[in-house]
GROMACS .gro file of C-alpha atoms in nm:
model
  496
    1UNK     CA    1  -0.491   9.664  -0.026
    2UNK     CA    2  -0.717   9.414   0.153
    3UNK     CA    3  -0.815   9.476   0.514
    4UNK     CA    4  -0.549   9.375   0.762
    5UNK     CA    5  -0.538   9.020   0.893
    6UNK     CA    6  -0.338   8.944   1.202
    7UNK     CA    7  -0.003   8.774   1.151
    8UNK     CA    8   0.295   8.709   1.370
    9UNK     CA    9   0.563   8.978   1.383
   10UNK     CA   10   0.852   8.890   1.152
   11UNK     CA   11   1.160   9.008   1.342
   12UNK     CA   12   1.390   8.935   1.048
   13UNK     CA   13   1.193   9.167   0.820
   14UNK     CA   14   1.220   9.439   1.081
   15UNK     CA   15   1.597   9.385   1.102
   16UNK     CA   16   1.623   9.400   0.722
   17UNK     CA   17   1.427   9.726   0.713
   18UNK     CA   18   1.647   9.881   0.983
   19UNK     CA   19   1.970   9.778   0.808
   20UNK     CA   20   1.852   9.907   0.471
   21UNK     CA   21   1.689  10.222   0.608
   22UNK     CA   22   1.361  10.132   0.438
   23UNK     CA   23   1.016  10.185   0.591
   24UNK     CA   24   0.792   9.929   0.755
   25UNK     CA   25   0.444  10.015   0.633
   26UNK     CA   26   0.092   9.882   0.682
   27UNK     CA   27  -0.234  10.005   0.535
   28UNK     CA   28  -0.581   9.952   0.681
   29UNK     CA   29  -0.930  10.094   0.635
   30UNK     CA   30  -1.091  10.047   0.975
   31UNK     CA   31  -0.807   9.966   1.221
   32UNK     CA   32  -0.959   9.661   1.391
   33UNK     CA   33  -0.838   9.575   1.740
   34UNK     CA   34  -0.607   9.302   1.607
   35UNK     CA   35  -0.439   9.564   1.391
   36UNK     CA   36  -0.373   9.787   1.692
   37UNK     CA   37  -0.223   9.495   1.883
   38UNK     CA   38  -0.011   9.393   1.584
   39UNK     CA   39   0.121   9.748   1.533
   40UNK     CA   40   0.205   9.770   1.902
   41UNK     CA   41   0.403   9.447   1.868
   42UNK     CA   42   0.585   9.573   1.559
   43UNK     CA   43   0.677   9.898   1.734
   44UNK     CA   44   0.803   9.705   2.037
   45UNK     CA   45   1.029   9.480   1.826
   46UNK     CA   46   1.141   9.781   1.620
   47UNK     CA   47   1.248   9.966   1.936
   48UNK     CA   48   1.406   9.652   2.082
   49UNK     CA   49   1.626   9.619   1.774
   50UNK     CA   50   1.728   9.983   1.813
   51UNK     CA   51   1.788   9.950   2.188
   52UNK     CA   52   1.530  10.223   2.252
   53UNK     CA   53   1.282  10.042   2.474
   54UNK     CA   54   1.283  10.332   2.720
   55UNK     CA   55   1.055  10.511   2.472
   56UNK     CA   56   0.820  10.220   2.406
   57UNK     CA   57   0.529  10.317   2.633
   58UNK     CA   58   0.522  10.679   2.519
   59UNK     CA   59   0.565  10.607   2.147
   60UNK     CA   60   0.299  10.335   2.160
   61UNK     CA   61   0.055  10.593   2.292
   62UNK     CA   62   0.161  10.846   2.025
   63UNK     CA   63   0.125  10.598   1.739
   64UNK     CA   64  -0.217  10.478   1.856
   65UNK     CA   65  -0.336  10.837   1.901
   66UNK     CA   66  -0.236  10.928   1.547
   67UNK     CA   67  -0.396  10.610   1.409
   68UNK     CA   68  -0.721  10.688   1.592
   69UNK     CA   69  -0.721  11.049   1.470
   70UNK     CA   70  -0.662  10.940   1.110
   71UNK     CA   71  -0.947  10.688   1.125
   72UNK     CA   72  -1.172  10.950   1.283
   73UNK     CA   73  -1.088  11.202   1.010
   74UNK     CA   74  -1.190  10.948   0.744
   75UNK     CA   75  -1.511  10.866   0.930
   76UNK     CA   76  -1.588  11.236   0.954
   77UNK     CA   77  -1.573  11.268   0.575
   78UNK     CA   78  -1.822  10.986   0.533
   79UNK     CA   79  -2.048  11.130   0.803
   80UNK     CA   80  -2.056  11.474   0.641
   81UNK     CA   81  -2.126  11.319   0.302
   82UNK     CA   82  -2.426  11.124   0.436
   83UNK     CA   83  -2.559  11.450   0.587
   84UNK     CA   84  -2.506  11.640   0.260
   85UNK     CA   85  -2.272  11.881   0.439
   86UNK     CA   86  -1.954  12.028   0.291
   87UNK     CA   87  -1.670  11.972   0.534
   88UNK     CA   88  -1.473  12.260   0.380
   89UNK     CA   89  -1.751  12.514   0.447
   90UNK     CA   90  -1.728  12.672   0.792
   91UNK     CA   91  -2.103  12.687   0.855
   92UNK     CA   92  -2.152  12.325   0.743
   93UNK     CA   93  -1.851  12.218   0.950
   94UNK     CA   94  -1.996  12.372   1.265
   95UNK     CA   95  -2.336  12.212   1.203
   96UNK     CA   96  -2.188  11.868   1.138
   97UNK     CA   97  -1.959  11.870   1.438
   98UNK     CA   98  -2.250  11.931   1.677
   99UNK     CA   99  -2.381  11.580   1.613
  100UNK     CA  100  -2.079  11.394   1.470
  101UNK     CA  101  -1.938  11.254   1.791
  102UNK     CA  102  -2.266  11.116   1.926
  103UNK     CA  103  -2.404  10.977   1.601
  104UNK     CA  104  -2.070  10.832   1.496
  105UNK     CA  105  -2.029  10.643   1.825
  106UNK     CA  106  -2.386  10.517   1.810
  107UNK     CA  107  -2.342  10.370   1.462
  108UNK     CA  108  -1.965  10.325   1.424
  109UNK     CA  109  -1.972   9.998   1.228
  110UNK     CA  110  -2.200  10.152   0.967
  111UNK     CA  111  -1.971  10.449   0.907
  112UNK     CA  112  -1.656  10.234   0.910
  113UNK     CA  113  -1.812  10.013   0.646
  114UNK     CA  114  -1.886  10.315   0.429
  115UNK     CA  115  -1.535  10.456   0.461
  116UNK     CA  116  -1.382  10.121   0.367
  117UNK     CA  117  -1.610  10.107   0.062
  118UNK     CA  118  -1.498  10.459  -0.028
  119UNK     CA  119  -1.132  10.354  -0.012
  120UNK     CA  120  -1.039  10.586   0.272
  121UNK     CA  121  -0.729  10.433   0.425
  122UNK     CA  122  -0.489  10.481   0.712
  123UNK     CA  123  -0.122  10.402   0.647
  124UNK     CA  124   0.122  10.356   0.938
  125UNK     CA  125   0.496  10.369   0.875
  126UNK     CA  126   0.800  10.308   1.096
  127UNK     CA  127   1.148  10.386   0.970
  128UNK     CA  128   1.504  10.411   1.102
  129UNK     CA  129   1.726  10.615   0.873
  130UNK     CA  130   2.025  10.842   0.924
  131UNK     CA  131   2.010  10.765   1.297
  132UNK     CA  132   1.656  10.895   1.329
  133UNK     CA  133   1.334  10.715   1.418
  134UNK     CA  134   1.029  10.819   1.217
  135UNK     CA  135   0.669  10.729   1.297
  136UNK     CA  136   0.425  10.844   1.034
  137UNK     CA  137   0.050  10.806   0.999
  138UNK     CA  138  -0.118  10.906   0.672
  139UNK     CA  139  -0.479  10.909   0.563
  140UNK     CA  140  -0.620  11.008   0.226
  141UNK     CA  141  -0.859  11.271   0.361
  142UNK     CA  142  -0.710  11.614   0.310
  143UNK     CA  143  -0.711  11.815   0.631
  144UNK     CA  144  -0.942  12.121   0.629
  145UNK     CA  145  -0.843  12.471   0.733
  146UNK     CA  146  -1.054  12.433   1.051
  147UNK     CA  147  -0.898  12.102   1.145
  148UNK     CA  148  -0.549  12.230   1.078
  149UNK     CA  149  -0.610  12.531   1.301
  150UNK     CA  150  -0.737  12.300   1.574
  151UNK     CA  151  -0.420  12.089   1.553
  152UNK     CA  152  -0.198  12.399   1.569
  153UNK     CA  153  -0.395  12.539   1.864
  154UNK     CA  154  -0.369  12.214   2.057
  155UNK     CA  155   0.005  12.185   1.997
  156UNK     CA  156   0.044  12.542   2.122
  157UNK     CA  157  -0.173  12.474   2.427
  158UNK     CA  158   0.045  12.178   2.520
  159UNK     CA  159   0.317  12.429   2.618
  160UNK     CA  160   0.091  12.550   2.898
  161UNK     CA  161   0.033  12.202   3.040
  162UNK     CA  162   0.276  12.061   3.291
  163UNK     CA  163   0.093  11.728   3.325
  164UNK     CA  164  -0.187  11.515   3.185
  165UNK     CA  165  -0.411  11.648   3.463
  166UNK     CA  166  -0.349  12.001   3.337
  167UNK     CA  167  -0.440  11.889   2.989
  168UNK     CA  168  -0.774  11.749   3.106
  169UNK     CA  169  -0.866  12.064   3.297
  170UNK     CA  170  -0.759  12.311   3.026
  171UNK     CA  171  -0.857  12.136   2.706
  172UNK     CA  172  -1.145  11.893   2.739
  173UNK     CA  173  -1.484  11.995   2.602
  174UNK     CA  174  -1.764  11.818   2.416
  175UNK     CA  175  -1.644  11.851   2.055
  176UNK     CA  176  -1.470  11.541   1.918
  177UNK     CA  177  -1.237  11.520   2.217
  178UNK     CA  178  -1.118  11.875   2.152
  179UNK     CA  179  -0.772  11.753   2.057
  180UNK     CA  180  -0.690  11.633   2.407
  181UNK     CA  181  -0.504  11.335   2.262
  182UNK     CA  182  -0.266  11.562   2.069
  183UNK     CA  183  -0.186  11.758   2.384
  184UNK     CA  184  -0.108  11.434   2.568
  185UNK     CA  185   0.101  11.324   2.267
  186UNK     CA  186   0.321  11.634   2.304
  187UNK     CA  187   0.346  11.571   2.678
  188UNK     CA  188   0.454  11.212   2.606
  189UNK     CA  189   0.728  11.338   2.372
  190UNK     CA  190   0.841  11.581   2.642
  191UNK     CA  191   0.861  11.294   2.888
  192UNK     CA  192   1.125  11.123   2.671
  193UNK     CA  193   1.322  11.442   2.610
  194UNK     CA  194   1.159  11.578   2.296
  195UNK     CA  195   0.880  11.824   2.217
  196UNK     CA  196   0.648  11.984   1.964
  197UNK     CA  197   0.940  12.050   1.727
  198UNK     CA  198   0.959  11.673   1.673
  199UNK     CA  199   0.598  11.655   1.559
  200UNK     CA  200   0.472  11.762   1.216
  201UNK     CA  201   0.123  11.791   1.072
  202UNK     CA  202   0.113  11.851   0.698
  203UNK     CA  203  -0.074  11.780   0.377
  204UNK     CA  204   0.079  11.644   0.055
  205UNK     CA  205  -0.087  11.513  -0.260
  206UNK     CA  206  -0.428  11.476  -0.098
  207UNK     CA  207  -0.294  11.296   0.210
  208UNK     CA  208  -0.289  11.424   0.566
  209UNK     CA  209   0.041  11.331   0.730
  210UNK     CA  210   0.117  11.321   1.102
  211UNK     CA  211   0.487  11.259   1.159
  212UNK     CA  212   0.708  11.211   1.464
  213UNK     CA  213   1.084  11.230   1.400
  214UNK     CA  214   1.321  11.151   1.685
  215UNK     CA  215   1.700  11.163   1.657
  216UNK     CA  216   1.892  10.907   1.856
  217UNK     CA  217   2.010  11.048   2.187
  218UNK     CA  218   2.356  11.205   2.208
  219UNK     CA  219   2.465  10.916   2.427
  220UNK     CA  220   2.349  10.659   2.171
  221UNK     CA  221   2.511  10.857   1.891
  222UNK     CA  222   2.841  10.867   2.079
  223UNK     CA  223   2.828  10.493   2.150
  224UNK     CA  224   2.758  10.411   1.788
  225UNK     CA  225   3.036  10.644   1.674
  226UNK     CA  226   3.282  10.470   1.906
  227UNK     CA  227   3.202  10.125   1.766
  228UNK     CA  228   3.204  10.257   1.410
  229UNK     CA  229   3.551  10.400   1.464
  230UNK     CA  230   3.669  10.068   1.604
  231UNK     CA  231   3.544   9.886   1.296
  232UNK     CA  232   3.677  10.156   1.066
  233UNK     CA  233   4.019  10.090   1.217
  234UNK     CA  234   3.978   9.730   1.100
  235UNK     CA  235   4.025   9.859   0.750
  236UNK     CA  236   4.388   9.932   0.833
  237UNK     CA  237   4.429   9.565   0.914
  238UNK     CA  238   4.298   9.454   0.576
  239UNK     CA  239   4.557   9.341   0.323
  240UNK     CA  240   4.673   9.591   0.063
  241UNK     CA  241   4.516   9.577  -0.279
  242UNK     CA  242   4.687   9.303  -0.488
  243UNK     CA  243   5.012   9.442  -0.633
  244UNK     CA  244   4.972   9.272  -0.970
  245UNK     CA  245   4.635   9.444  -1.022
  246UNK     CA  246   4.771   9.775  -0.892
  247UNK     CA  247   5.047   9.752  -1.155
  248UNK     CA  248   4.792   9.677  -1.428
  249UNK     CA  249   4.584   9.975  -1.319
  250UNK     CA  250   4.893  10.196  -1.352
  251UNK     CA  251   4.921  10.081  -1.712
  252UNK     CA  252   4.550  10.142  -1.768
  253UNK     CA  253   4.585  10.496  -1.633
  254UNK     CA  254   4.881  10.572  -1.860
  255UNK     CA  255   4.754  10.735  -2.184
  256UNK     CA  256   5.066  10.610  -2.366
  257UNK     CA  257   4.993  10.244  -2.289
  258UNK     CA  258   4.906  10.022  -2.584
  259UNK     CA  259   4.633   9.760  -2.574
  260UNK     CA  260   4.893   9.494  -2.647
  261UNK     CA  261   5.100   9.601  -2.341
  262UNK     CA  262   4.798   9.587  -2.113
  263UNK     CA  263   4.687   9.251  -2.255
  264UNK     CA  264   5.034   9.102  -2.213
  265UNK     CA  265   5.057   9.217  -1.848
  266UNK     CA  266   4.719   9.063  -1.767
  267UNK     CA  267   4.805   8.742  -1.957
  268UNK     CA  268   5.110   8.690  -1.736
  269UNK     CA  269   4.871   8.611  -1.451
  270UNK     CA  270   4.691   8.286  -1.538
  271UNK     CA  271   4.431   8.312  -1.260
  272UNK     CA  272   4.357   8.675  -1.343
  273UNK     CA  273   4.325   8.595  -1.713
  274UNK     CA  274   4.076   8.315  -1.642
  275UNK     CA  275   3.868   8.537  -1.415
  276UNK     CA  276   3.871   8.823  -1.663
  277UNK     CA  277   3.758   8.609  -1.958
  278UNK     CA  278   3.492   8.442  -1.746
  279UNK     CA  279   3.350   8.781  -1.646
  280UNK     CA  280   3.371   8.935  -1.992
  281UNK     CA  281   3.193   8.635  -2.147
  282UNK     CA  282   2.912   8.642  -1.888
  283UNK     CA  283   2.560   8.743  -1.986
  284UNK     CA  284   2.608   9.075  -1.808
  285UNK     CA  285   2.832   9.206  -2.087
  286UNK     CA  286   2.627   9.056  -2.369
  287UNK     CA  287   2.915   9.052  -2.620
  288UNK     CA  288   2.805   8.946  -2.971
  289UNK     CA  289   3.047   8.650  -2.964
  290UNK     CA  290   3.274   8.460  -2.725
  291UNK     CA  291   3.595   8.639  -2.632
  292UNK     CA  292   3.887   8.394  -2.621
  293UNK     CA  293   4.189   8.614  -2.546
  294UNK     CA  294   4.279   8.909  -2.326
  295UNK     CA  295   4.363   9.134  -2.620
  296UNK     CA  296   4.008   9.105  -2.754
  297UNK     CA  297   3.867   9.152  -2.402
  298UNK     CA  298   4.053   9.480  -2.358
  299UNK     CA  299   3.957   9.595  -2.708
  300UNK     CA  300   3.585   9.518  -2.680
  301UNK     CA  301   3.525   9.607  -2.314
  302UNK     CA  302   3.745   9.918  -2.326
  303UNK     CA  303   4.003  10.062  -2.089
  304UNK     CA  304   3.744  10.196  -1.844
  305UNK     CA  305   3.559   9.865  -1.836
  306UNK     CA  306   3.879   9.663  -1.787
  307UNK     CA  307   3.984   9.898  -1.506
  308UNK     CA  308   3.653   9.834  -1.329
  309UNK     CA  309   3.696   9.460  -1.372
  310UNK     CA  310   4.042   9.484  -1.220
  311UNK     CA  311   3.895   9.662  -0.917
  312UNK     CA  312   3.625   9.398  -0.873
  313UNK     CA  313   3.860   9.101  -0.915
  314UNK     CA  314   4.115   9.262  -0.683
  315UNK     CA  315   3.852   9.323  -0.414
  316UNK     CA  316   3.739   8.961  -0.427
  317UNK     CA  317   4.100   8.837  -0.403
  318UNK     CA  318   4.176   9.071  -0.111
  319UNK     CA  319   3.903   8.923   0.108
  320UNK     CA  320   4.054   8.574   0.089
  321UNK     CA  321   3.888   8.234   0.074
  322UNK     CA  322   3.509   8.211   0.071
  323UNK     CA  323   3.330   8.057   0.366
  324UNK     CA  324   2.950   8.014   0.361
  325UNK     CA  325   2.879   8.363   0.496
  326UNK     CA  326   3.108   8.535   0.244
  327UNK     CA  327   2.977   8.319  -0.036
  328UNK     CA  328   2.618   8.424   0.035
  329UNK     CA  329   2.717   8.792   0.030
  330UNK     CA  330   2.901   8.754  -0.300
  331UNK     CA  331   2.613   8.558  -0.456
  332UNK     CA  332   2.380   8.842  -0.364
  333UNK     CA  333   2.634   9.095  -0.494
  334UNK     CA  334   2.669   8.923  -0.833
  335UNK     CA  335   2.291   8.931  -0.869
  336UNK     CA  336   2.277   9.302  -0.780
  337UNK     CA  337   2.563   9.368  -1.025
  338UNK     CA  338   2.376   9.191  -1.306
  339UNK     CA  339   2.055   9.383  -1.230
  340UNK     CA  340   2.243   9.714  -1.200
  341UNK     CA  341   2.410   9.669  -1.538
  342UNK     CA  342   2.083   9.586  -1.711
  343UNK     CA  343   1.892   9.869  -1.540
  344UNK     CA  344   2.166  10.113  -1.643
  345UNK     CA  345   2.168   9.985  -2.000
  346UNK     CA  346   1.789  10.022  -2.031
  347UNK     CA  347   1.739  10.353  -1.850
  348UNK     CA  348   2.070  10.532  -1.911
  349UNK     CA  349   2.144  10.417  -2.265
  350UNK     CA  350   2.311  10.745  -2.363
  351UNK     CA  351   2.540  10.759  -2.059
  352UNK     CA  352   2.824  10.521  -2.139
  353UNK     CA  353   3.020  10.568  -1.817
  354UNK     CA  354   2.719  10.502  -1.596
  355UNK     CA  355   2.659  10.177  -1.785
  356UNK     CA  356   3.026  10.080  -1.753
  357UNK     CA  357   3.038  10.163  -1.380
  358UNK     CA  358   2.704  10.008  -1.288
  359UNK     CA  359   2.830   9.648  -1.275
  360UNK     CA  360   3.119   9.710  -1.036
  361UNK     CA  361   2.909   9.942  -0.817
  362UNK     CA  362   2.648   9.667  -0.785
  363UNK     CA  363   2.912   9.401  -0.725
  364UNK     CA  364   3.086   9.593  -0.445
  365UNK     CA  365   2.784   9.760  -0.282
  366UNK     CA  366   2.792   9.525   0.021
  367UNK     CA  367   3.171   9.519   0.053
  368UNK     CA  368   3.139   9.660   0.403
  369UNK     CA  369   2.959   9.346   0.519
  370UNK     CA  370   3.265   9.140   0.430
  371UNK     CA  371   3.465   9.328   0.694
  372UNK     CA  372   3.253   9.172   0.965
  373UNK     CA  373   3.312   8.829   0.809
  374UNK     CA  374   3.683   8.890   0.744
  375UNK     CA  375   3.775   9.029   1.083
  376UNK     CA  376   3.933   8.761   1.297
  377UNK     CA  377   3.743   8.647   1.608
  378UNK     CA  378   4.009   8.798   1.835
  379UNK     CA  379   3.958   9.135   1.668
  380UNK     CA  380   3.579   9.121   1.721
  381UNK     CA  381   3.641   9.017   2.082
  382UNK     CA  382   3.873   9.315   2.129
  383UNK     CA  383   3.611   9.560   2.003
  384UNK     CA  384   3.346   9.398   2.221
  385UNK     CA  385   3.573   9.428   2.524
  386UNK     CA  386   3.645   9.794   2.447
  387UNK     CA  387   3.271   9.853   2.411
  388UNK     CA  388   3.203   9.691   2.748
  389UNK     CA  389   3.468   9.915   2.904
  390UNK     CA  390   3.275  10.214   2.769
  391UNK     CA  391   2.953  10.059   2.909
  392UNK     CA  392   2.800  10.039   2.563
  393UNK     CA  393   2.490   9.814   2.561
  394UNK     CA  394   2.539   9.483   2.385
  395UNK     CA  395   2.239   9.555   2.160
  396UNK     CA  396   2.417   9.850   1.998
  397UNK     CA  397   2.730   9.642   1.940
  398UNK     CA  398   2.527   9.360   1.787
  399UNK     CA  399   2.341   9.603   1.563
  400UNK     CA  400   2.667   9.737   1.421
  401UNK     CA  401   2.804   9.382   1.391
  402UNK     CA  402   2.492   9.285   1.196
  403UNK     CA  403   2.589   9.536   0.930
  404UNK     CA  404   2.376   9.842   1.001
  405UNK     CA  405   2.673  10.063   0.908
  406UNK     CA  406   2.805   9.847   0.624
  407UNK     CA  407   2.759  10.114   0.356
  408UNK     CA  408   2.991  10.357   0.533
  409UNK     CA  409   3.248  10.086   0.610
  410UNK     CA  410   3.241   9.967   0.248
  411UNK     CA  411   3.302  10.321   0.123
  412UNK     CA  412   3.599  10.358   0.358
  413UNK     CA  413   3.749  10.036   0.218
  414UNK     CA  414   3.702  10.164  -0.138
  415UNK     CA  415   3.875  10.488  -0.045
  416UNK     CA  416   4.164  10.303   0.119
  417UNK     CA  417   4.217  10.107  -0.201
  418UNK     CA  418   4.201  10.426  -0.409
  419UNK     CA  419   3.888  10.331  -0.599
  420UNK     CA  420   3.731  10.611  -0.809
  421UNK     CA  421   3.509  10.850  -0.612
  422UNK     CA  422   3.197  10.746  -0.799
  423UNK     CA  423   3.242  10.384  -0.687
  424UNK     CA  424   3.312  10.476  -0.324
  425UNK     CA  425   3.013  10.712  -0.313
  426UNK     CA  426   2.775  10.466  -0.476
  427UNK     CA  427   2.870  10.218  -0.202
  428UNK     CA  428   2.820  10.480   0.070
  429UNK     CA  429   2.477  10.589  -0.058
  430UNK     CA  430   2.330  10.269  -0.199
  431UNK     CA  431   2.061  10.275   0.073
  432UNK     CA  432   2.018  10.654   0.067
  433UNK     CA  433   2.056  10.769  -0.296
  434UNK     CA  434   1.868  11.091  -0.224
  435UNK     CA  435   2.164  11.198  -0.008
  436UNK     CA  436   2.428  11.127  -0.273
  437UNK     CA  437   2.619  11.405  -0.446
  438UNK     CA  438   2.517  11.476  -0.805
  439UNK     CA  439   2.801  11.276  -0.962
  440UNK     CA  440   2.707  10.961  -0.770
  441UNK     CA  441   2.327  10.997  -0.753
  442UNK     CA  442   2.244  10.800  -1.069
  443UNK     CA  443   2.468  10.507  -0.981
  444UNK     CA  444   2.348  10.505  -0.618
  445UNK     CA  445   1.987  10.505  -0.741
  446UNK     CA  446   2.052  10.218  -0.983
  447UNK     CA  447   2.216  10.004  -0.713
  448UNK     CA  448   1.940  10.092  -0.463
  449UNK     CA  449   1.675   9.964  -0.702
  450UNK     CA  450   1.874   9.654  -0.801
  451UNK     CA  451   1.944   9.568  -0.436
  452UNK     CA  452   1.581   9.606  -0.328
  453UNK     CA  453   1.463   9.402  -0.626
  454UNK     CA  454   1.660   9.104  -0.493
  455UNK     CA  455   1.513   9.152  -0.144
  456UNK     CA  456   1.164   9.185  -0.296
  457UNK     CA  457   1.212   8.860  -0.492
  458UNK     CA  458   1.323   8.685  -0.172
  459UNK     CA  459   1.008   8.802   0.010
  460UNK     CA  460   1.216   9.008   0.255
  461UNK     CA  461   1.046   9.339   0.171
  462UNK     CA  462   0.719   9.447   0.013
  463UNK     CA  463   0.664   9.677  -0.284
  464UNK     CA  464   0.531   9.950  -0.053
  465UNK     CA  465   0.870   9.976   0.120
  466UNK     CA  466   1.048  10.098  -0.194
  467UNK     CA  467   1.097  10.474  -0.218
  468UNK     CA  468   0.811  10.608  -0.430
  469UNK     CA  469   1.026  10.882  -0.583
  470UNK     CA  470   1.263  10.618  -0.720
  471UNK     CA  471   0.976  10.408  -0.853
  472UNK     CA  472   0.848  10.719  -1.029
  473UNK     CA  473   1.196  10.793  -1.167
  474UNK     CA  474   1.205  10.449  -1.331
  475UNK     CA  475   0.839  10.486  -1.435
  476UNK     CA  476   0.705  10.193  -1.234
  477UNK     CA  477   0.340  10.286  -1.211
  478UNK     CA  478   0.224   9.969  -1.035
  479UNK     CA  479   0.349   9.664  -0.851
  480UNK     CA  480   0.241   9.450  -1.148
  481UNK     CA  481   0.476   9.642  -1.375
  482UNK     CA  482   0.757   9.632  -1.118
  483UNK     CA  483   0.717   9.256  -1.071
  484UNK     CA  484   0.717   9.197  -1.446
  485UNK     CA  485   1.055   9.371  -1.490
  486UNK     CA  486   1.187   9.212  -1.171
  487UNK     CA  487   1.089   8.861  -1.289
  488UNK     CA  488   1.247   8.922  -1.628
  489UNK     CA  489   1.578   9.022  -1.468
  490UNK     CA  490   1.568   8.723  -1.233
  491UNK     CA  491   1.511   8.481  -1.523
  492UNK     CA  492   1.795   8.635  -1.724
  493UNK     CA  493   2.026   8.616  -1.423
  494UNK     CA  494   1.947   8.248  -1.361
  495UNK     CA  495   2.026   8.172  -1.726
  496UNK     CA  496   2.355   8.362  -1.722
   0.00000   0.00000   0.00000
C-alpha cells in the first residue's frame, strides 16, 4: 500500500463500518504528522457516532502511543540490521539499545526511509462489533522475548502508579523511554473505568499486535436494550404473513400433496403466479429454457425452492407499497440475493440445500431495515418520547434508527412469520458469520461476502475491511482476484 496521503474524513464510511461491524483500517510505513492528525479525526468521528466522546481524549492518547511504539519497533529492526546486530540475541540486544535512542533521533529520516523500503508497516484498525470498541495497532516486526518482557513488566508496574507523576518517578530511565508510555496508557484506561485487562499484547503470523477492547458501559448497554425492545415490539404491529401464501406453504409441507395441487393453488392467485414465474425465469435460477406455467415451475425448482420463493414473495407483500427508501433496500437485497446464489452454486456445488436457501437468505438479509421504513411516524415519535423519558441520549436513538441493530430485528421478524431457522439465523448473523451456529454458518458466510461485495463495488468499503478468514475460505488470495470475481458477478447481475 502506498504511503498515506491526507484526505478528509468520510463520515458516511465510518457509519457504514459501524452498522456492518467491519473494521476501519489504515496502513502506513512512517506515520507522517498528517497521518496522526487524520487518525485522530477518524477516532473522534468514530466515537461521536457511538456517543462515546467522554473517552476521546484518553483513547486518542492510547492510539497514538501504540502507533509510535509500532513505528519505533520497526525502526529498531532497521537500526539493528545496519549495525549487524541480531535483535533476538540478548547480548546484541543490550549493545544495540545503548545507542539506539540517540542515533535514531539524530538520523530519523534515514532510518524511516530504510524501513519503508523494507516494507515494514504499521496498520491501525478501529472497529465496533458486538457492542465493543476495538482499537488495534499491528506492525510486521515480530516482538522479541526481551521486548515482550518489557511490555509485561510495564503493564504490571502500572498497578503501582496512582498518577502520571508516579509513573514518571518510578519508571523513567534512559533506555528507549523505558515503556513510560505504556504505563500512562494503562492509567488512561483506568481513568475511563477500564484497566490492564482491556489491553492485549500478542504476536500472530509474524505481526506484533497491540489491542484495546472496551465494552460499552452498562448504562449504554441498558439504553440500547431499551430502544431495541421498543423496536422489537414494532414487530407485533406488522401485518400477519399473507394468508394465501401461508395456505400454500401448508400444502408444500404436506408430504401427500401432489405437484398439480400445489400448482393449481398458486395459479388461483394471478399476482402471485406472475411474480413466481418472473422470479423462476430470472438469471439467478439459470433454467435451461423459459418456464411458462406454474406446474413446470414447481417441478423444475422443487418443493424446497418453491417454499423459499413463497417466503420471499410473502415478505415483500407484507411490507406494503414501495417508497424510495424501501425500493433502495430491495434493490440492494436483490443484488445480494443474486450474488449469494451464484457464490453458493460455485463454492458449495455438492450442498443442494445451501444453494436453494442462498437466494432467499440474500434477499431477506436486510429485512430488519424495512421495519424502520415501515413503522409509522407516530410510532417512531412514541419510541423517541419514551427514550427521552428514560433520558437516553438522542445519538443512541438515532444510531438504532439508522439500522445498527437491523440484523437482530430482521431475525425476529423471520421468527414471527415462522420462517425456517436457517433463514432466521442467516439474517441474524449476516454481519457476524463467525458467531453463527454450525447449521447457519455457511449461509451466513455466503450472505456476508455477497453483501460486502456490493458495498465494495459502491466504494463504501475497501478490500482490507473484509474479514481475512472469510477471504481465505473462498480462496481470494489478492484484491485483484476478488475484484475480478466481483466484477463478473456485477456484470451478470446487470444483464439479468
